Structures are given as structure tokens and as C-alpha cells.
Short mmCIF file of C-alpha atoms in Angstrom, two decimals:
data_model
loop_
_atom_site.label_atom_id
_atom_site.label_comp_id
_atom_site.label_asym_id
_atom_site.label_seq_id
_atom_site.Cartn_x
_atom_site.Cartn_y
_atom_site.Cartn_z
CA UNK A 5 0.00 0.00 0.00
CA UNK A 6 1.54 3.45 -0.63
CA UNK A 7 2.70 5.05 2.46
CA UNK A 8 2.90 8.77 0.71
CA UNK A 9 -0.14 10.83 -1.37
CA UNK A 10 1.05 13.64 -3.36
CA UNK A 11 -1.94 16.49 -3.91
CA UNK A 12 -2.81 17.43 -6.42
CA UNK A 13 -2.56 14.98 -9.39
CA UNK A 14 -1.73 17.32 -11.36
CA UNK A 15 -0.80 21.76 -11.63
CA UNK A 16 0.07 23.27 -14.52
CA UNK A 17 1.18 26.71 -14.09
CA UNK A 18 2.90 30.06 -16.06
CA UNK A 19 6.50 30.28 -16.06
CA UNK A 20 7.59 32.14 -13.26
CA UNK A 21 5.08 31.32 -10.71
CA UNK A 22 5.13 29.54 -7.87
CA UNK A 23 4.05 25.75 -7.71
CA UNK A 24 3.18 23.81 -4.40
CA UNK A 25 2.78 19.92 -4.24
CA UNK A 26 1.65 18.10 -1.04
CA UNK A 27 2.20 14.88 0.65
CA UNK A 28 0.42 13.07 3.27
CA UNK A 29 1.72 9.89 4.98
CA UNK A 30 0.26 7.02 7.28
CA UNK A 31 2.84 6.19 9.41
CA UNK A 32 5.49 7.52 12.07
CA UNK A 33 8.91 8.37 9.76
CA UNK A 34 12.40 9.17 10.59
CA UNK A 35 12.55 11.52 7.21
CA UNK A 36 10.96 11.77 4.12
CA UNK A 37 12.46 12.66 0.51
CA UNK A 38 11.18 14.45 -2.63
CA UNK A 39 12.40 12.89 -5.90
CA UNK A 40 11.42 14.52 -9.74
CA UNK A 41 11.03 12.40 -12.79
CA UNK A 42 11.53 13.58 -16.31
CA UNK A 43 8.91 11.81 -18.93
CA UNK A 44 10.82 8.94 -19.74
CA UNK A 45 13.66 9.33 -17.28
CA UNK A 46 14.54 7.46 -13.62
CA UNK A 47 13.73 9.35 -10.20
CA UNK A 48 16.41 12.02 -9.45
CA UNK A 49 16.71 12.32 -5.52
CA UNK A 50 15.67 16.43 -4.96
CA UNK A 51 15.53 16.89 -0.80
CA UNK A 52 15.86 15.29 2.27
CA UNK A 53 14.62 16.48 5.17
CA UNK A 54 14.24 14.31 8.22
CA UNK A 55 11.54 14.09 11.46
CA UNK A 56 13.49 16.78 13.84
CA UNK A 57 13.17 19.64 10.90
CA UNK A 58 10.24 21.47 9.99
CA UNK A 59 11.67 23.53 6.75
CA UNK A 60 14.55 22.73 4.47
CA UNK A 61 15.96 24.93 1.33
CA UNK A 62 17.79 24.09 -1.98
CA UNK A 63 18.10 26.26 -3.95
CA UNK A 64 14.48 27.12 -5.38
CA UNK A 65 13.47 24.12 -3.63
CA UNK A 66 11.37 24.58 -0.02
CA UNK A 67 10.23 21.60 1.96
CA UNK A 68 8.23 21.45 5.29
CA UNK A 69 7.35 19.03 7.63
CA UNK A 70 4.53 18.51 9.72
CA UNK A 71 4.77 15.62 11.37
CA UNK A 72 2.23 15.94 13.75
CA UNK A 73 -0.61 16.45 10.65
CA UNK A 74 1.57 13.49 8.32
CA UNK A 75 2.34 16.02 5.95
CA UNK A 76 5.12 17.93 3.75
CA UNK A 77 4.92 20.28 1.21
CA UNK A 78 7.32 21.37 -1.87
CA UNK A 79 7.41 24.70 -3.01
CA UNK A 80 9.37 25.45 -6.33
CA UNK A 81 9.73 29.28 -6.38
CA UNK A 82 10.15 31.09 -9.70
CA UNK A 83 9.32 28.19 -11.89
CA UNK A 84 10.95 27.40 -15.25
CA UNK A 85 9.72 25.13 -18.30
CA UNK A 86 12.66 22.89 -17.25
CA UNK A 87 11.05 22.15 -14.19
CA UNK A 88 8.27 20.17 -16.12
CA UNK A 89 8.09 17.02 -14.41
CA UNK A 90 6.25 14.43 -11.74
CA UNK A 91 7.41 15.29 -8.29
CA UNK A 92 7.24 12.39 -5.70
CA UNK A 93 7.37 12.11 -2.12
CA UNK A 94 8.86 8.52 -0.60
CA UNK A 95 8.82 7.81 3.20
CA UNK A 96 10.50 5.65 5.25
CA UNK A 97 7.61 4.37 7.24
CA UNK A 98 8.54 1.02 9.10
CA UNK A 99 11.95 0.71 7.22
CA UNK A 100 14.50 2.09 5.72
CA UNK A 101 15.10 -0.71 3.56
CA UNK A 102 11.41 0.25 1.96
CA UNK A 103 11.23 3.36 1.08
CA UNK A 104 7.68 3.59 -0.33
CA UNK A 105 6.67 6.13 -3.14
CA UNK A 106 4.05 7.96 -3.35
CA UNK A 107 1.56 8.58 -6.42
CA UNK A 108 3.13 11.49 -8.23
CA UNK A 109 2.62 15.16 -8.99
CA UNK A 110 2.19 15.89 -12.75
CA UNK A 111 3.68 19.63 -12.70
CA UNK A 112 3.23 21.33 -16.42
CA UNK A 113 4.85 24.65 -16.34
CA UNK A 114 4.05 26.70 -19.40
CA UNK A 115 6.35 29.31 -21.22
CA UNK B 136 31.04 7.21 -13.70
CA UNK B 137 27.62 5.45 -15.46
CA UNK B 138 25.64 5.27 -12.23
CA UNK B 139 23.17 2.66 -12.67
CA UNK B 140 22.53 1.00 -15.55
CA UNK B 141 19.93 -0.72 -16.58
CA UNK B 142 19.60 -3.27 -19.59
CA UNK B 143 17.42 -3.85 -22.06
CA UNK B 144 15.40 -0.40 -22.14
CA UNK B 145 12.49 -2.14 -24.14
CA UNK B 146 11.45 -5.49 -24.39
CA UNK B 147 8.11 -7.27 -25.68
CA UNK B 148 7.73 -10.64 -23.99
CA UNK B 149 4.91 -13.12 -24.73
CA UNK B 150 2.90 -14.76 -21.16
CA UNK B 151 4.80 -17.35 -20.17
CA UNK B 152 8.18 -16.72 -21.35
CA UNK B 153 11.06 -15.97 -19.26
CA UNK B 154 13.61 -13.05 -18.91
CA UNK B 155 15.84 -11.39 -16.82
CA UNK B 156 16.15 -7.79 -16.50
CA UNK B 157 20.18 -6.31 -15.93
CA UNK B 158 21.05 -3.73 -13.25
CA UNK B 159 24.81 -2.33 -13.11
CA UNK B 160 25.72 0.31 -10.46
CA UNK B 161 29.71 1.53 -10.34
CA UNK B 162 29.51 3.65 -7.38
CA UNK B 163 30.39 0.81 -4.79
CA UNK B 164 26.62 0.67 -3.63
CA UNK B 165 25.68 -1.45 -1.16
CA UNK B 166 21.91 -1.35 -1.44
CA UNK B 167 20.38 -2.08 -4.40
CA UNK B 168 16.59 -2.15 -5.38
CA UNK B 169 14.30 -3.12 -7.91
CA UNK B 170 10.45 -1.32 -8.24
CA UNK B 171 7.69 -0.78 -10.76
CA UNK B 172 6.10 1.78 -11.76
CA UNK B 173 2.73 1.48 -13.18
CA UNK B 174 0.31 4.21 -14.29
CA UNK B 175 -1.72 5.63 -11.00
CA UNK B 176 -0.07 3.39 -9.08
CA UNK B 177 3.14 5.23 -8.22
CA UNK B 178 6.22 3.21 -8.12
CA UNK B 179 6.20 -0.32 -5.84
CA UNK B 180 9.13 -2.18 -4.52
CA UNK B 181 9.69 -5.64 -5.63
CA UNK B 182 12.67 -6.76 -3.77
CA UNK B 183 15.76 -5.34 -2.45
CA UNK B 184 19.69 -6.19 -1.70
CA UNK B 185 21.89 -5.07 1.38
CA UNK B 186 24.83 -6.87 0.13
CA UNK B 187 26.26 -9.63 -1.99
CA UNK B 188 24.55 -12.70 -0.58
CA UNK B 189 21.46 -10.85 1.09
CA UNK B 190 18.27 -10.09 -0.69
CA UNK B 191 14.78 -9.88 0.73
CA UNK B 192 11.24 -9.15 -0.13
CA UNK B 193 9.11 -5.80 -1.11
CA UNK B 194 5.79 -5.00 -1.31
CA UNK B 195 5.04 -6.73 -4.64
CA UNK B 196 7.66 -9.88 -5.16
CA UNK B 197 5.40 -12.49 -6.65
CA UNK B 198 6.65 -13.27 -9.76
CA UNK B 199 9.76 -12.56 -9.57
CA UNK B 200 13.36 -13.79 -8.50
CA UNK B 201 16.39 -11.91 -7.40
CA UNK B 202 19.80 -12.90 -6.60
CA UNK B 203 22.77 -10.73 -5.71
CA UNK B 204 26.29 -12.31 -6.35
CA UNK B 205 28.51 -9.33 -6.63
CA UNK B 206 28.30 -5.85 -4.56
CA UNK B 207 27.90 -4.36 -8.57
CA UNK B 208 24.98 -6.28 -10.00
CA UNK B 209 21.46 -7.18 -9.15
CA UNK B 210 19.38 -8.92 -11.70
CA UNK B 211 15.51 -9.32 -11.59
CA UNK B 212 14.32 -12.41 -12.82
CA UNK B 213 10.96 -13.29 -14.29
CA UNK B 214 10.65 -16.92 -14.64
CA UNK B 215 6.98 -16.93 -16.24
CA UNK B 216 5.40 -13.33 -17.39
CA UNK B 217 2.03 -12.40 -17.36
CA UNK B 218 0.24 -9.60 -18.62
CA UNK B 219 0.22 -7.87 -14.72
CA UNK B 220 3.63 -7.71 -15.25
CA UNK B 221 3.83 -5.15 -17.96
CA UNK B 222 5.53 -1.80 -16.25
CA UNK B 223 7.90 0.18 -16.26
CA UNK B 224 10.89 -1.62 -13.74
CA UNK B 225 13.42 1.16 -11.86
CA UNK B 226 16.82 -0.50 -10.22
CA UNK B 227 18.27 2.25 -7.66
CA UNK B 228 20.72 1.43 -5.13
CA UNK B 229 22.24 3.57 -2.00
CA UNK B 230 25.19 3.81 0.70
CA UNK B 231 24.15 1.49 3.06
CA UNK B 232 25.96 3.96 5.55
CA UNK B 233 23.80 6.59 4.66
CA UNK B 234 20.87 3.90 6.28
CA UNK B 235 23.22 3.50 9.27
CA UNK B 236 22.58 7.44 9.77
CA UNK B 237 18.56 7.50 9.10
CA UNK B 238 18.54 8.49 5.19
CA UNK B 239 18.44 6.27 2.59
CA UNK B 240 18.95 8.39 -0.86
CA UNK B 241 18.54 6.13 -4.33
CA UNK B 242 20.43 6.73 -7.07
CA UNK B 243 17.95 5.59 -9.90
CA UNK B 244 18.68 3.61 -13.50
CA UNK B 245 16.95 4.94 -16.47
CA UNK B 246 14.24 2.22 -16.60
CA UNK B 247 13.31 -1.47 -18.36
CA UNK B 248 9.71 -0.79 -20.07
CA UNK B 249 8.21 -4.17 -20.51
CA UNK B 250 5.51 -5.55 -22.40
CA UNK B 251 4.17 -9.07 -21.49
CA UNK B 252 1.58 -10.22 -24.62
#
């Protein structure tokens, strides 16, 4: 059973704006990772942030961390075309052997 | 450095017939994994590897064999395909130190899209 939901499905968006993508989780977690995948392409590991923090930055990346609602969010400020792509969250729920993958983001930024 | 690499990129089986997918990492991983991706399902793990020798179960492993002989390679085995098993299949593998400190980060292969007929 998948241990992360992304929200929404899907956002397609201007270039330039902002873009926000949720995840919820079931389970207690000792951190939780956002990954991006290019149509066609493998996962490319984006963020970590783990239990004790409740905001990380990268660049035009933000994450937070709630862990008390079982819930992150990804910001990607100043969005680009390039940035066109599924956005996943993946947990650690149970094991860090089995990290489990959520659903997906569909992110469509328009020039 | 190559990363992971996974061979072949496409292949069209027919139910019943066997096959084994290849997965190559040259970063000295530890960890290796196998998952599939299907379409609204997100992507599932099938088995995974903490060393030569050691391989265990994921969420979806019927079906499928794994074995892991050397720290570099970890082939996914399908004995008998069926239909269900048409997907997209991801190998990633990770530091198993980086587990030993709470994170573990995948390093992701292109991807094996199979079609069973």
C-alpha cells in the first residue's frame, strides 16, 4: 500500500510562478524525501529532510514538515519550463530498507 | 562514472516466457533495489539487496526472482510473465551507511519498459 499521497494529481502553471505539491503519509517516519522524474527518465533524488526539521531549502526548492498532521509540502519558487516534471514524495515508514513512493505530482509549467 | 545502468530499455515478452532484466551500479553501492512503476499506481518495490549474498522481499515480489552475487549487479528475474507484469521496472541502489545514519537516498537507472503479450 503506498505510504505517501502527493496532492494534487496534477498543476500546470505560467512560467515564473510559484508551484506547491503536497504529501500526506500514514505512518510515524524518521525523514521523508522528494524525488522529480523527467517523462521517460529514472527518479532524481531532490531533498531530504528528516523528522526533527520542519523547513529545508535548496536552492528554489522549499520543503516542510509537519509531522504531527503526516504532511510535507514542496514549493518550487520562480518556476521554469525545465522544471516540467512528476514530483514524488517517498517515506520511510517502518523501514529504511522500503522506502515507499508515493503517487506522483504531474507539474506542467508553461512558457 | 555510469551510475546505474539498466539493460534492455524495451522489451516485448509473450505470457509465459522468461527473462531477466540487468542492473549495473559503479559507485560501490551497497543497497540495491528493484520497483515498478505502473500508471496511478506510483512506483512499488519488488525486492531489495543489502549486500552480496542478502536479498529480501518488497511490497510486490510475486513473480519474480532476485539474486545478488557481486556488490555491482542485481538482476531481476521473471521466470513466467504475465500480462500484470507489464511496467515500467526502476533499479536504484544507496550507501548502506547513509541507512546506518537514518537516510536512505537512491540513485535511480533509467528504466526497463516491458511488455508481457
Amino acid at each position: 500500500s503506498q505510504q505517501g499521497e502527493e496532492d494534487p494529481q496534477a498543476l500546470s502553471i505560467q512560467e515564473g510562478e510559484n508551484a506547491t505539491m503536497n504529501c500526506s503519509y500514514k505512518t510515524s517516519i524518521n525523514n521523508l524525501q522528494w524525488y522529480r522524474q523527467n517523462s521517460g527518465r529514472g527518479l532524481v533524488h531532490l531533498i531530504l529532510i528528516r523528522s526533527n526539521e520542519r523547513e529545508k531549502h535548496s536552492g528554489r526548492l522549499r520543503v516542510t514538515l509537519d509531522t504531527s498532521k503526516k504532511s510535507s509540502s514542496l514549493l518550487i519558487t520562480a518556476s521554469r519550463a525545465a522544471d516540467t516534471a512528476s514530483y514524488f514524495c517517498a517515506t520511510d515508514g517502518g523501514s529504511n530498507y522500503k522506502l515507499t513512493f508515493g503517487k506522483g505530482t504531474l507539474l506542467t509549467v508553461n512558457p | 562514472n555510469a551510475g546505474v545502468t539498466q539493460t534492455p530499455k524495451f522489451q516485448v515478452l509473450k505470457t509465459g516466457q522468461s527473462m531477466t532484466l540487468q542492473c549495473a551500479q559503479d559507485m560501490n553501492h551497497e543497497y540495491m533495489s528493484w520497483y515498478r512503476q505502473d500508471p496511478g499506481m506510483g512506483l512499488r518495490l519488488i525486492h531489495y539487496s543489502v549486500g552480496a549474498g542478502i536479498t529480501d522481499q518488497g511490497e510486490v515480489p510475486n513473480g519474480y526472482n532476485v539474486s545478488r552475487s557481486t556488490t555491482e549487479d542485481f538482476p531481476l528475474r521473471l521466470l513466467s510473465a504475465a500480462p500484470s507484469q507489464t511496467s515500467v521496472y526502476f533499479c536504484a541502489s544507496s550507501y548502506l551507511r547513509g541507512l546506518r545514519t537514518g537516510a536512505n537516498v537512491l540513485t535511480f537507472g533509467a528504466g526497463s519498459r516491458l511488455t508481457v503479450l
